[in-house]
mmCIF file of C-alpha atoms in Angstrom:
data_model
loop_
_atom_site.group_PDB
_atom_site.id
_atom_site.type_symbol
_atom_site.label_atom_id
_atom_site.label_comp_id
_atom_site.label_asym_id
_atom_site.label_seq_id
_atom_site.Cartn_x
_atom_site.Cartn_y
_atom_site.Cartn_z
ATOM 1 C CA MET A 1 0.000 0.000 0.000
ATOM 2 C CA VAL A 2 1.124 3.547 -0.796
ATOM 3 C CA GLN A 3 0.957 5.764 2.294
ATOM 4 C CA LEU A 4 -0.016 9.388 1.803
ATOM 5 C CA HIS A 5 0.824 11.863 4.570
ATOM 6 C CA VAL A 6 -1.863 14.476 3.961
ATOM 7 C CA LYS A 7 -1.106 18.068 4.947
ATOM 8 C CA ARG A 8 -2.888 21.401 4.644
ATOM 9 C CA GLY A 9 -0.221 24.050 4.372
ATOM 10 C CA ASP A 10 2.547 23.012 6.767
ATOM 11 C CA GLU A 11 0.102 21.412 9.197
ATOM 12 C CA SER A 12 -0.090 17.628 9.336
ATOM 13 C CA GLN A 13 -3.623 16.208 8.990
ATOM 14 C CA PHE A 14 -3.695 12.406 8.675
ATOM 15 C CA LEU A 15 -2.266 9.325 6.969
ATOM 16 C CA PHE A 16 -4.133 7.645 4.130
ATOM 17 C CA ASN A 17 -3.473 4.285 2.484
ATOM 18 C CA THR A 18 -4.084 3.644 -1.212
ATOM 19 C CA THR A 19 -2.518 1.781 -4.157
ATOM 20 C CA THR A 20 -0.476 2.932 -7.142
ATOM 21 C CA ASP A 21 -3.240 1.678 -9.462
ATOM 22 C CA SER A 22 -5.847 3.981 -7.885
ATOM 23 C CA LEU A 23 -7.410 6.720 -9.954
ATOM 24 C CA LEU A 24 -6.554 10.143 -8.578
ATOM 25 C CA GLU A 25 -10.209 11.131 -8.929
ATOM 26 C CA SER A 26 -11.080 8.445 -6.374
ATOM 27 C CA VAL A 27 -8.129 9.301 -4.115
ATOM 28 C CA ILE A 28 -9.068 12.999 -4.044
ATOM 29 C CA GLN A 29 -12.701 12.116 -3.301
ATOM 30 C CA GLN A 30 -11.764 9.894 -0.340
ATOM 31 C CA VAL A 31 -9.128 12.270 1.052
ATOM 32 C CA THR A 32 -11.538 15.220 0.830
ATOM 33 C CA ALA A 33 -14.305 13.251 2.580
ATOM 34 C CA ILE A 34 -11.979 12.316 5.463
ATOM 35 C CA TYR A 35 -10.612 15.855 5.734
ATOM 36 C CA ASN A 36 -14.072 17.458 5.854
ATOM 37 C CA GLY A 37 -15.361 14.691 8.134
ATOM 38 C CA ARG A 38 -12.634 15.437 10.665
ATOM 39 C CA LEU A 39 -13.575 19.119 10.543
ATOM 40 C CA LYS A 40 -17.198 18.182 11.248
ATOM 41 C CA VAL A 41 -16.167 16.103 14.268
ATOM 42 C CA ASP A 42 -14.070 19.019 15.557
ATOM 43 C CA ARG A 43 -16.974 21.442 15.161
ATOM 44 C CA ILE A 44 -19.338 19.161 17.068
ATOM 45 C CA CYS A 45 -16.731 18.585 19.779
ATOM 46 C CA SER A 46 -16.403 22.346 20.225
ATOM 47 C CA GLU A 47 -20.189 22.754 20.638
ATOM 48 C CA ILE A 48 -20.864 19.868 23.027
ATOM 49 C CA PRO A 49 -19.088 21.503 26.025
ATOM 50 C CA GLU A 50 -21.441 24.467 25.571
ATOM 51 C CA LEU A 51 -24.384 22.058 25.498
ATOM 52 C CA ALA A 52 -23.100 20.397 28.679
ATOM 53 C CA ASP A 53 -22.667 23.745 30.451
ATOM 54 C CA HIS A 54 -25.722 25.721 29.307
ATOM 55 C CA GLY A 55 -28.240 23.394 27.645
ATOM 56 C CA VAL A 56 -29.741 23.597 24.156
ATOM 57 C CA THR A 57 -29.577 26.578 21.828
ATOM 58 C CA LEU A 58 -32.285 29.239 21.957
ATOM 59 C CA PRO A 59 -34.287 29.995 18.790
ATOM 60 C CA PRO A 60 -32.424 32.453 16.537
ATOM 61 C CA ASN A 61 -34.886 35.279 17.302
ATOM 62 C CA MET A 62 -34.173 34.984 21.066
ATOM 63 C CA GLN A 63 -30.398 34.714 21.019
ATOM 64 C CA GLY A 64 -28.483 37.614 22.542
ATOM 65 C CA LEU A 65 -31.570 39.171 24.160
ATOM 66 C CA THR A 66 -31.904 39.925 27.874
ATOM 67 C CA ASP A 67 -34.723 38.433 29.936
ATOM 68 C CA GLU A 68 -36.479 41.817 29.968
ATOM 69 C CA GLN A 69 -36.318 42.083 26.178
ATOM 70 C CA ILE A 70 -37.707 38.566 25.767
ATOM 71 C CA VAL A 71 -40.643 39.424 28.062
ATOM 72 C CA GLU A 72 -41.207 42.752 26.345
ATOM 73 C CA LEU A 73 -41.246 41.145 22.899
ATOM 74 C CA LYS A 74 -43.404 38.259 24.205
ATOM 75 C CA LEU A 75 -41.079 35.613 22.826
ATOM 76 C CA LYS A 76 -41.224 31.998 23.949
ATOM 77 C CA ASP A 77 -38.915 29.048 23.436
ATOM 78 C CA GLU A 78 -41.228 26.246 22.269
ATOM 79 C CA TRP A 79 -38.445 23.666 22.649
ATOM 80 C CA GLU A 80 -37.601 24.443 26.274
ATOM 81 C CA GLU A 81 -40.177 22.040 27.717
ATOM 82 C CA ARG A 82 -39.484 19.323 25.144
ATOM 83 C CA CYS A 83 -35.682 19.227 25.433
ATOM 84 C CA ILE A 84 -35.176 18.273 29.070
ATOM 85 C CA PRO A 85 -31.943 16.384 29.820
ATOM 86 C CA SER A 86 -32.069 12.885 31.305
ATOM 87 C CA GLY A 87 -31.694 12.708 35.076
ATOM 88 C CA GLY A 88 -32.873 16.263 35.643
ATOM 89 C CA GLU A 89 -31.406 19.650 34.898
ATOM 90 C CA ILE A 90 -29.187 22.253 36.549
ATOM 91 C CA PHE A 91 -29.723 25.889 35.676
ATOM 92 C CA ARG A 92 -26.528 27.582 34.495
ATOM 93 C CA LYS A 93 -27.245 30.891 32.833
ATOM 94 C CA ASP A 94 -25.511 31.512 29.512
ATOM 95 C CA GLU A 95 -24.002 34.979 29.834
ATOM 96 C CA ILE A 96 -23.933 35.548 26.086
ATOM 97 C CA GLY A 97 -27.579 34.545 25.731
ATOM 98 C CA ARG A 98 -27.064 31.814 23.156
ATOM 99 C CA ARG A 99 -28.388 28.829 25.140
ATOM 100 C CA ASN A 100 -31.356 28.443 27.488
ATOM 101 C CA GLY A 101 -29.312 27.614 30.630
ATOM 102 C CA HIS A 102 -31.080 24.302 31.423
ATOM 103 C CA ALA A 103 -27.960 22.157 31.547
ATOM 104 C CA PRO A 104 -27.707 18.403 32.226
ATOM 105 C CA ASN A 105 -26.577 17.200 35.654
ATOM 106 C CA ASP A 106 -22.938 16.397 36.393
ATOM 107 C CA LYS A 107 -23.306 12.704 35.587
ATOM 108 C CA MET A 108 -24.741 13.387 32.129
ATOM 109 C CA LYS A 109 -22.167 16.125 31.582
ATOM 110 C CA GLU A 110 -19.439 13.580 32.252
ATOM 111 C CA VAL A 111 -20.944 11.290 29.582
ATOM 112 C CA LEU A 112 -20.772 14.092 27.018
ATOM 113 C CA MET A 113 -17.269 15.242 27.890
ATOM 114 C CA ARG A 114 -15.806 11.724 27.980
ATOM 115 C CA THR A 115 -17.293 10.975 24.559
ATOM 116 C CA VAL A 116 -15.824 14.197 23.172
ATOM 117 C CA GLU A 117 -12.337 13.129 24.275
ATOM 118 C CA GLU A 118 -12.785 9.666 22.748
ATOM 119 C CA ALA A 119 -14.013 11.077 19.433
ATOM 120 C CA LYS A 120 -11.151 13.577 19.270
ATOM 121 C CA ALA A 121 -8.593 10.860 19.944
ATOM 122 C CA LEU A 122 -10.034 8.679 17.172
ATOM 123 C CA ILE A 123 -9.405 11.259 14.430
ATOM 124 C CA SER A 124 -6.572 13.185 16.108
ATOM 125 C CA LYS A 125 -3.581 14.515 14.174
ATOM 126 C CA LYS A 126 -1.471 12.531 16.627
ATOM 127 C CA GLN A 127 -2.560 9.390 14.775
ATOM 128 C CA ALA A 128 -0.092 10.355 12.050
ATOM 129 C CA GLN A 129 2.744 10.414 14.604
ATOM 130 C CA ALA A 130 1.666 6.946 15.741
ATOM 131 C CA ASN A 131 1.673 5.785 12.086
ATOM 132 C CA VAL A 132 -2.073 5.058 12.204
ATOM 133 C CA CYS A 133 -4.053 5.734 9.036
ATOM 134 C CA VAL A 134 -7.402 7.498 9.421
ATOM 135 C CA THR A 135 -10.269 6.056 7.386
ATOM 136 C CA MET A 136 -13.787 7.257 6.637
ATOM 137 C CA GLU A 137 -15.032 4.423 8.865
ATOM 138 C CA MET A 138 -13.141 5.952 11.795
ATOM 139 C CA VAL A 139 -14.684 9.354 11.079
ATOM 140 C CA LYS A 140 -18.167 7.802 10.978
ATOM 141 C CA GLU A 141 -17.455 5.954 14.216
ATOM 142 C CA ALA A 142 -16.492 9.225 15.911
ATOM 143 C CA LEU A 143 -19.722 10.844 14.675
ATOM 144 C CA ASP A 144 -21.772 7.863 15.861
ATOM 145 C CA GLN A 145 -20.172 8.066 19.311
ATOM 146 C CA LEU A 146 -21.054 11.750 19.591
ATOM 147 C CA ARG A 147 -24.582 11.183 18.287
ATOM 148 C CA GLY A 148 -25.095 8.353 20.780
ATOM 149 C CA ALA A 149 -23.892 10.444 23.727
ATOM 150 C CA VAL A 150 -26.233 13.304 22.801
ATOM 151 C CA MET A 151 -29.150 10.850 22.501
ATOM 152 C CA ILE A 152 -28.386 9.447 25.964
ATOM 153 C CA VAL A 153 -28.519 12.915 27.513
ATOM 154 C CA TYR A 154 -31.337 14.243 25.309
ATOM 155 C CA PRO A 155 -33.414 11.194 24.283
ATOM 156 C CA MET A 156 -36.099 13.446 22.791
ATOM 157 C CA GLY A 157 -33.516 15.029 20.501
ATOM 158 C CA LEU A 158 -32.255 18.557 20.074
ATOM 159 C CA PRO A 159 -34.105 21.513 18.514
ATOM 160 C CA PRO A 160 -33.771 21.738 14.711
ATOM 161 C CA HIS A 161 -31.933 25.063 15.073
ATOM 162 C CA ASP A 162 -29.275 23.664 17.431
ATOM 163 C CA PRO A 163 -25.888 23.607 15.617
ATOM 164 C CA ILE A 164 -25.138 20.092 16.907
ATOM 165 C CA ARG A 165 -28.318 18.668 15.399
ATOM 166 C CA MET A 166 -27.709 20.615 12.196
ATOM 167 C CA GLU A 167 -24.244 19.041 11.969
ATOM 168 C CA PHE A 168 -25.672 15.548 12.492
ATOM 169 C CA ASP A 169 -28.319 16.219 9.816
ATOM 170 C CA ASP A 170 -25.728 17.710 7.403
ATOM 171 C CA GLN A 171 -27.645 20.996 7.389
ATOM 172 C CA GLU A 172 -25.005 23.181 9.029
ATOM 173 C CA ASP A 173 -24.725 26.772 7.851
ATOM 174 C CA LEU A 174 -21.083 27.861 7.941
ATOM 175 C CA SER A 175 -21.443 30.989 5.849
ATOM 176 C CA GLY A 176 -19.544 33.936 7.275
ATOM 177 C CA THR A 177 -17.611 31.808 9.772
ATOM 178 C CA GLN A 178 -13.947 30.926 10.079
ATOM 179 C CA ALA A 179 -14.908 27.245 9.760
ATOM 180 C CA SER A 180 -16.171 27.844 6.215
ATOM 181 C CA LEU A 181 -12.651 28.812 5.132
ATOM 182 C CA GLN A 182 -11.297 25.450 6.249
ATOM 183 C CA VAL A 183 -13.785 23.299 4.327
ATOM 184 C CA ILE A 184 -12.738 22.147 0.848
ATOM 185 C CA THR A 185 -15.383 20.776 -1.488
ATOM 186 C CA GLU A 186 -14.553 17.801 -3.680
ATOM 187 C CA GLU A 187 -14.860 19.921 -6.848
ATOM 188 C CA GLU A 188 -12.359 22.565 -5.713
ATOM 189 C CA CYS A 189 -9.896 20.207 -4.018
ATOM 190 C CA GLN A 190 -6.449 19.747 -5.515
ATOM 191 C CA LEU A 191 -3.734 17.323 -4.454
ATOM 192 C CA TRP A 192 -0.111 18.458 -4.775
ATOM 193 C CA TRP A 193 3.090 16.445 -4.503
ATOM 194 C CA ALA A 194 6.690 17.553 -5.087
ATOM 195 C CA GLY A 195 5.528 20.951 -6.359
ATOM 196 C CA LYS A 196 3.220 19.372 -8.968
ATOM 197 C CA GLU A 197 -0.553 19.143 -9.073
ATOM 198 C CA MET A 198 -1.697 15.530 -9.358
ATOM 199 C CA GLN A 199 -4.162 15.769 -12.216
ATOM 200 C CA ARG A 200 -7.546 14.083 -12.110
ATOM 201 C CA GLY A 201 -8.001 11.402 -14.756
ATOM 202 C CA LYS A 202 -4.544 9.972 -14.119
ATOM 203 C CA LYS A 203 -3.454 7.189 -11.809
ATOM 204 C CA LEU A 204 -1.133 7.526 -8.856
ATOM 205 C CA GLN A 205 1.443 5.343 -10.614
ATOM 206 C CA ASP A 206 1.767 7.984 -13.342
ATOM 207 C CA TYR A 207 3.539 10.145 -10.754
ATOM 208 C CA VAL A 208 5.259 7.735 -8.348
ATOM 209 C CA GLY A 209 5.694 4.500 -10.281
ATOM 210 C CA ARG A 210 4.520 1.043 -9.234
ATOM 211 C CA ASN A 211 6.330 0.703 -5.901
ATOM 212 C CA GLU A 212 3.565 -0.124 -3.401
ATOM 213 C CA LYS A 213 5.817 0.693 -0.432
ATOM 214 C CA THR A 214 6.112 4.357 -1.359
ATOM 215 C CA LYS A 215 5.473 7.058 1.257
ATOM 216 C CA LEU A 216 4.483 10.514 0.028
ATOM 217 C CA VAL A 217 3.786 13.889 1.608
ATOM 218 C CA VAL A 218 0.844 15.394 -0.298
ATOM 219 C CA LYS A 219 -0.855 18.740 0.286
ATOM 220 C CA LEU A 220 -4.487 19.723 -0.017
ATOM 221 C CA GLN A 221 -5.142 22.991 -1.787
ATOM 222 C CA LYS A 222 -8.204 24.867 -2.991
ATOM 223 C CA LYS A 223 -8.457 25.429 -6.719
ATOM 224 C CA GLY A 224 -7.159 28.838 -7.696
ATOM 225 C CA GLN A 225 -4.872 29.282 -4.694
ATOM 226 C CA GLY A 226 -1.761 28.268 -6.592
ATOM 227 C CA ALA A 227 0.940 25.842 -5.565
ATOM 228 C CA PRO A 228 1.434 25.285 -1.822
ATOM 229 C CA ALA A 229 4.813 25.880 -0.244
ATOM 230 C CA ARG A 230 7.188 22.998 -0.769
ATOM 231 C CA GLU A 231 8.290 20.846 2.117
ATOM 232 C CA PRO A 232 11.422 22.125 3.940
ATOM 233 C CA LEU A 233 14.557 19.993 3.636
ATOM 234 C CA VAL A 234 14.507 19.450 7.388
ATOM 235 C CA THR A 235 11.566 19.425 9.775
ATOM 236 C CA ASP A 236 11.251 21.728 12.784
ATOM 237 C CA GLU A 237 12.180 18.858 15.080
ATOM 238 C CA GLN A 238 15.256 18.003 13.017
ATOM 239 C CA GLN A 239 16.238 21.691 13.017
ATOM 240 C CA LYS A 240 15.998 21.775 16.822
ATOM 241 C CA GLN A 241 18.139 18.632 17.103
ATOM 242 C CA MET A 242 20.763 20.089 14.770
ATOM 243 C CA MET A 243 20.921 23.326 16.767
ATOM 244 C CA LEU A 244 21.182 21.372 20.015
ATOM 245 C CA HIS A 245 24.009 19.251 18.600
ATOM 246 C CA SER A 246 25.818 22.389 17.389
ATOM 247 C CA TYR A 247 25.502 24.023 20.815
ATOM 248 C CA LYS A 248 26.823 20.928 22.591
ATOM 249 C CA ARG A 249 29.745 20.754 20.158
ATOM 250 C CA GLN A 250 30.639 24.400 20.806
ATOM 251 C CA GLU A 251 30.581 23.780 24.562
ATOM 252 C CA GLU A 252 32.873 20.765 24.152
ATOM 253 C CA LEU A 253 35.332 22.778 22.038
ATOM 254 C CA LYS A 254 35.291 25.571 24.618
ATOM 255 C CA LYS A 255 36.225 23.093 27.361
ATOM 256 C CA LEU A 256 39.021 21.674 25.196
ATOM 257 C CA ASP A 257 40.388 25.174 24.610
ATOM 258 C CA GLU A 258 40.432 25.767 28.359
ATOM 259 C CA ALA A 259 42.223 22.452 28.888
ATOM 260 C CA ASP A 260 44.869 23.409 26.294
ATOM 261 C CA ASP A 261 45.528 26.827 27.851
ATOM 262 C CA ASP A 262 49.345 27.386 27.996
ATOM 263 C CA SER A 263 49.311 30.766 29.744
ATOM 264 C CA TYR A 264 51.001 29.082 32.728
ATOM 265 C CA LEU A 265 54.218 29.118 30.682
ATOM 266 C CA ASP A 266 54.520 32.848 31.435
ATOM 267 C CA SER A 267 54.711 32.144 35.184
ATOM 268 C CA GLU A 268 58.064 32.484 37.018
ATOM 269 C CA TRP A 269 57.976 28.950 38.396
ATOM 270 C CA SER A 270 57.841 27.491 34.880
ATOM 271 C CA ASN A 271 60.986 29.319 33.673
ATOM 272 C CA ARG A 272 63.711 26.739 32.970
ATOM 273 C CA GLN A 273 66.435 29.401 33.298
ATOM 274 C CA ALA A 274 65.301 30.548 36.757
ATOM 275 C CA LEU A 275 67.931 28.505 38.723
ATOM 276 C CA LYS A 276 70.792 29.607 36.481
ATOM 277 C CA ARG A 277 69.784 33.281 36.745
ATOM 278 C CA GLN A 278 69.639 32.936 40.545
ATOM 279 C CA PHE A 279 73.230 31.596 40.748
ATOM 280 C CA GLN A 280 74.409 34.387 38.476
ATOM 281 C CA GLY A 281 72.674 36.973 40.651
ATOM 282 C CA LEU A 282 70.461 38.100 37.866
ATOM 283 C CA THR A 283 67.177 37.862 39.743
ATOM 284 C CA ASN A 284 65.180 40.853 40.920
ATOM 285 C CA ILE A 285 67.029 43.196 38.563
ATOM 286 C CA LYS A 286 65.209 46.458 38.030
ATOM 287 C CA TRP A 287 65.999 49.032 35.420
ATOM 288 C CA GLY A 288 65.603 52.687 36.162
ATOM 289 C CA PRO A 289 66.667 55.276 38.750
ATOM 290 C CA ARG A 290 66.702 54.331 42.411
#
């Protein structure tokens, strides 16, 4: 199997296994799906702590309003009575007015937070360091774990306007957000290797040959953004090791220079002619007026 180390910019993303006979169209499709799937998991994992702390999201027309404004405008959250967490609720007011404040109890909160950590670990960038390839099945498993945890805490489901439910239903609206800049659609995704774009319609072997044990560093790029920066000759870690080795070498040379110091030869006790000069009465001779 050919192993692709997928990066976005200089940032490592995940490892992906394929074959040299694979069509690049298929490779790009699978890599894009995994990349966007990991982003979806990250977005859900960032929202669940808010759900655990402050309950479900308020309707869009009530978000950001004070209690007095809600009463004055005669607004009502129709989902407040339906979306009650299992095991009872604890009121924790959301200071920014985005959620209703009816949070799950500590036991249910622990279920949510533990599942978040497990899902993050499953698709973590650290998997690449451990030489573990991330597959679409792993991404789906992480999503299923998160969906299951939310269903345990909210068996009646979340409101249709809650961002977590919208993510699960693939109806998320990312327009105008930083997250939208990270997503790459399959149509605009390009795969680059060694400063060259790997063209759709070709096979991987057209670029790397038929060696199935090849390891490549490929970069994801949006169409129209040009070629990504090429990989540095040495990694940051290798650069640090080289600098550390250089520093240690300089310290060793400094100690050797100190050990080879011959300034003692200028001392009186090291003068081989000292005894002879003493017998001849030539010691302590001073020139100049008395």
